[in-house]
Amino acid sequence: MSNVTLTFVKLGGSFITDKRAAESFHAEATARAAREMAAACANDPNLRLLIGHGSGSFGHTAAERYGTMRGVRTKADWRGFAEVALAARKLNNLVTEALHAAGLPIVSIQPSASARCFDGHLARMDDKAIKSTLKHGLTPLVYGDVAFDTLRGGTIISTEAIFFYLAERLHPTRIFLLGEVEGVYDVHGAIIPRITTGNFESIAGALGGSHGTDVTGGMASKVRTMLTLTERVPHLQIRIFGGTAPGTLEAALRGESAPGTLIESETQ
């Protein structure tokens, strides 16, 4: 087991849904990504995956309507909280089925069942089930979800926030974030090959939000969060890239290519 390597893979909301159209699921793109992950695991018995997915046009659309990210206090707010949870779970069911159909031993784990936040920040979440899932050679699946919040009543936790929390405890070697874009772009529209704390401030102004509704922040927020994580988890490498080209994800998992933008500690 000492040679086992753990990789987190996020299927971004912009990749598995059309974020400009409510509850629009990209079934074929999701199925292709699932087949590529299954093929990579079949090729390397030491590869372990923890998969997450965004809420895309399912959870984000509902969350924007009710303002769930900002807090949940009134009866109407709580009704919205429940609707956001339902929308996120609906998408999770579709993703779970696609991963299962590809042959992955997938176990979906609902974050809101144990997650607790304080003022929008994930403070704790039970990781025992995830650790047991990995220990027995299964593949855990998490997703952006609602969460109870000590200060706000309720809020939203992004997949990146969940990855951040789990990475500090599980120490993956890689995190892959797949979206509709091929990487992080500079002001001239070229992909930035590498981002560290050393060059982030110089390129931060070029990082905008995301296409469509995203209540958890756009690219700048994601990059900043991931940079912080690379400072806390030794030897962690994070890649942001597009999953639309067939074979890209599988090649990256097999270490045969280095697509998109690499985010890593300045000292690596």
PDB file of N, CA, C and O in Angstrom, residues 153-179:
ATOM      1  N   GLY A 153     -26.718  30.476   9.995  1.00  0.00           N
ATOM      2  CA  GLY A 153     -27.843  29.557   9.936  1.00  0.00           C
ATOM      3  C   GLY A 153     -27.564  28.454   8.930  1.00  0.00           C
ATOM      4  O   GLY A 153     -27.505  27.281   9.253  1.00  0.00           O
ATOM      5  N   GLY A 154     -27.398  28.847   7.700  1.00  0.00           N
ATOM      6  CA  GLY A 154     -27.043  27.920   6.629  1.00  0.00           C
ATOM      7  C   GLY A 154     -26.237  28.643   5.576  1.00  0.00           C
ATOM      8  O   GLY A 154     -26.220  29.874   5.510  1.00  0.00           O
ATOM      9  N   THR A 155     -25.554  27.877   4.729  1.00  0.00           N
ATOM     10  CA  THR A 155     -24.738  28.464   3.671  1.00  0.00           C
ATOM     11  C   THR A 155     -24.476  27.403   2.609  1.00  0.00           C
ATOM     12  O   THR A 155     -25.085  26.335   2.616  1.00  0.00           O
ATOM     13  N   ILE A 156     -23.559  27.708   1.694  1.00  0.00           N
ATOM     14  CA  ILE A 156     -23.142  26.783   0.639  1.00  0.00           C
ATOM     15  C   ILE A 156     -21.675  26.439   0.841  1.00  0.00           C
ATOM     16  O   ILE A 156     -20.862  27.320   1.149  1.00  0.00           O
ATOM     17  N   ILE A 157     -21.313  25.166   0.656  1.00  0.00           N
ATOM     18  CA  ILE A 157     -19.899  24.797   0.637  1.00  0.00           C
ATOM     19  C   ILE A 157     -19.557  24.305  -0.770  1.00  0.00           C
ATOM     20  O   ILE A 157     -20.229  23.440  -1.318  1.00  0.00           O
ATOM     21  N   SER A 158     -18.520  24.887  -1.338  1.00  0.00           N
ATOM     22  CA  SER A 158     -18.092  24.519  -2.685  1.00  0.00           C
ATOM     23  C   SER A 158     -17.292  23.220  -2.655  1.00  0.00           C
ATOM     24  O   SER A 158     -16.795  22.801  -1.602  1.00  0.00           O
ATOM     25  N   THR A 159     -17.151  22.613  -3.818  1.00  0.00           N
ATOM     26  CA  THR A 159     -16.320  21.417  -3.916  1.00  0.00           C
ATOM     27  C   THR A 159     -14.882  21.745  -3.559  1.00  0.00           C
ATOM     28  O   THR A 159     -14.186  20.938  -2.925  1.00  0.00           O
ATOM     29  N   GLU A 160     -14.407  22.937  -3.953  1.00  0.00           N
ATOM     30  CA  GLU A 160     -13.046  23.333  -3.604  1.00  0.00           C
ATOM     31  C   GLU A 160     -12.860  23.414  -2.095  1.00  0.00           C
ATOM     32  O   GLU A 160     -11.813  23.026  -1.562  1.00  0.00           O
ATOM     33  N   ALA A 161     -13.872  23.932  -1.383  1.00  0.00           N
ATOM     34  CA  ALA A 161     -13.773  24.016   0.081  1.00  0.00           C
ATOM     35  C   ALA A 161     -13.703  22.623   0.692  1.00  0.00           C
ATOM     36  O   ALA A 161     -12.947  22.376   1.642  1.00  0.00           O
ATOM     37  N   ILE A 162     -14.475  21.697   0.138  1.00  0.00           N
ATOM     38  CA  ILE A 162     -14.445  20.314   0.625  1.00  0.00           C
ATOM     39  C   ILE A 162     -13.097  19.671   0.320  1.00  0.00           C
ATOM     40  O   ILE A 162     -12.502  18.991   1.167  1.00  0.00           O
ATOM     41  N   PHE A 163     -12.596  19.889  -0.901  1.00  0.00           N
ATOM     42  CA  PHE A 163     -11.276  19.370  -1.269  1.00  0.00           C
ATOM     43  C   PHE A 163     -10.197  19.922  -0.329  1.00  0.00           C
ATOM     44  O   PHE A 163      -9.294  19.206   0.088  1.00  0.00           O
ATOM     45  N   PHE A 164     -10.292  21.220  -0.030  1.00  0.00           N
ATOM     46  CA  PHE A 164      -9.317  21.865   0.848  1.00  0.00           C
ATOM     47  C   PHE A 164      -9.309  21.161   2.203  1.00  0.00           C
ATOM     48  O   PHE A 164      -8.238  20.794   2.728  1.00  0.00           O
ATOM     49  N   TYR A 165     -10.484  20.988   2.764  1.00  0.00           N
ATOM     50  CA  TYR A 165     -10.617  20.358   4.078  1.00  0.00           C
ATOM     51  C   TYR A 165     -10.072  18.931   4.061  1.00  0.00           C
ATOM     52  O   TYR A 165      -9.311  18.520   4.952  1.00  0.00           O
ATOM     53  N   LEU A 166     -10.440  18.159   3.041  1.00  0.00           N
ATOM     54  CA  LEU A 166     -10.025  16.759   2.969  1.00  0.00           C
ATOM     55  C   LEU A 166      -8.549  16.613   2.613  1.00  0.00           C
ATOM     56  O   LEU A 166      -7.881  15.692   3.091  1.00  0.00           O
ATOM     57  N   ALA A 167      -8.026  17.499   1.785  1.00  0.00           N
ATOM     58  CA  ALA A 167      -6.622  17.399   1.379  1.00  0.00           C
ATOM     59  C   ALA A 167      -5.687  17.560   2.570  1.00  0.00           C
ATOM     60  O   ALA A 167      -4.639  16.902   2.643  1.00  0.00           O
ATOM     61  N   GLU A 168      -6.047  18.422   3.510  1.00  0.00           N
ATOM     62  CA  GLU A 168      -5.211  18.602   4.693  1.00  0.00           C
ATOM     63  C   GLU A 168      -5.174  17.336   5.553  1.00  0.00           C
ATOM     64  O   GLU A 168      -4.245  17.158   6.347  1.00  0.00           O
ATOM     65  N   ARG A 169      -6.165  16.471   5.370  1.00  0.00           N
ATOM     66  CA  ARG A 169      -6.254  15.259   6.183  1.00  0.00           C
ATOM     67  C   ARG A 169      -5.847  13.997   5.423  1.00  0.00           C
ATOM     68  O   ARG A 169      -5.365  13.042   6.026  1.00  0.00           O
ATOM     69  N   LEU A 170      -6.016  13.993   4.106  1.00  0.00           N
ATOM     70  CA  LEU A 170      -5.729  12.802   3.312  1.00  0.00           C
ATOM     71  C   LEU A 170      -4.428  12.910   2.506  1.00  0.00           C
ATOM     72  O   LEU A 170      -3.932  11.920   1.995  1.00  0.00           O
ATOM     73  N   HIS A 171      -3.910  14.119   2.337  1.00  0.00           N
ATOM     74  CA  HIS A 171      -2.644  14.372   1.663  1.00  0.00           C
ATOM     75  C   HIS A 171      -2.551  13.751   0.259  1.00  0.00           C
ATOM     76  O   HIS A 171      -1.705  12.870   0.018  1.00  0.00           O
ATOM     77  N   PRO A 172      -3.393  14.185  -0.661  1.00  0.00           N
ATOM     78  CA  PRO A 172      -3.267  13.716  -2.050  1.00  0.00           C
ATOM     79  C   PRO A 172      -1.993  14.278  -2.670  1.00  0.00           C
ATOM     80  O   PRO A 172      -1.436  15.273  -2.185  1.00  0.00           O
ATOM     81  N   THR A 173      -1.527  13.630  -3.731  1.00  0.00           N
ATOM     82  CA  THR A 173      -0.354  14.149  -4.441  1.00  0.00           C
ATOM     83  C   THR A 173      -0.764  15.092  -5.569  1.00  0.00           C
ATOM     84  O   THR A 173       0.020  15.955  -5.968  1.00  0.00           O
ATOM     85  N   ARG A 174      -1.995  14.910  -6.062  1.00  0.00           N
ATOM     86  CA  ARG A 174      -2.473  15.742  -7.166  1.00  0.00           C
ATOM     87  C   ARG A 174      -3.946  16.096  -6.973  1.00  0.00           C
ATOM     88  O   ARG A 174      -4.706  15.314  -6.415  1.00  0.00           O
ATOM     89  N   ILE A 175      -4.302  17.278  -7.470  1.00  0.00           N
ATOM     90  CA  ILE A 175      -5.704  17.662  -7.583  1.00  0.00           C
ATOM     91  C   ILE A 175      -5.926  18.162  -9.001  1.00  0.00           C
ATOM     92  O   ILE A 175      -5.210  19.058  -9.468  1.00  0.00           O
ATOM     93  N   PHE A 176      -6.884  17.588  -9.696  1.00  0.00           N
ATOM     94  CA  PHE A 176      -7.240  18.011 -11.043  1.00  0.00           C
ATOM     95  C   PHE A 176      -8.601  18.693 -10.997  1.00  0.00           C
ATOM     96  O   PHE A 176      -9.575  18.124 -10.492  1.00  0.00           O
ATOM     97  N   LEU A 177      -8.663  19.911 -11.528  1.00  0.00           N
ATOM     98  CA  LEU A 177      -9.909  20.669 -11.589  1.00  0.00           C
ATOM     99  C   LEU A 177     -10.294  20.842 -13.048  1.00  0.00           C
ATOM    100  O   LEU A 177      -9.664  21.604 -13.785  1.00  0.00           O
ATOM    101  N   LEU A 178     -11.323  20.124 -13.483  1.00  0.00           N
ATOM    102  CA  LEU A 178     -11.754  20.177 -14.879  1.00  0.00           C
ATOM    103  C   LEU A 178     -12.907  21.158 -15.055  1.00  0.00           C
ATOM    104  O   LEU A 178     -13.866  21.154 -14.276  1.00  0.00           O
ATOM    105  N   GLY A 179     -12.809  21.964 -16.095  1.00  0.00           N
ATOM    106  CA  GLY A 179     -13.872  22.913 -16.404  1.00  0.00           C
ATOM    107  C   GLY A 179     -14.091  23.004 -17.895  1.00  0.00           C
ATOM    108  O   GLY A 179     -13.679  22.129 -18.659  1.00  0.00           O
TER     109      GLY A 179
END
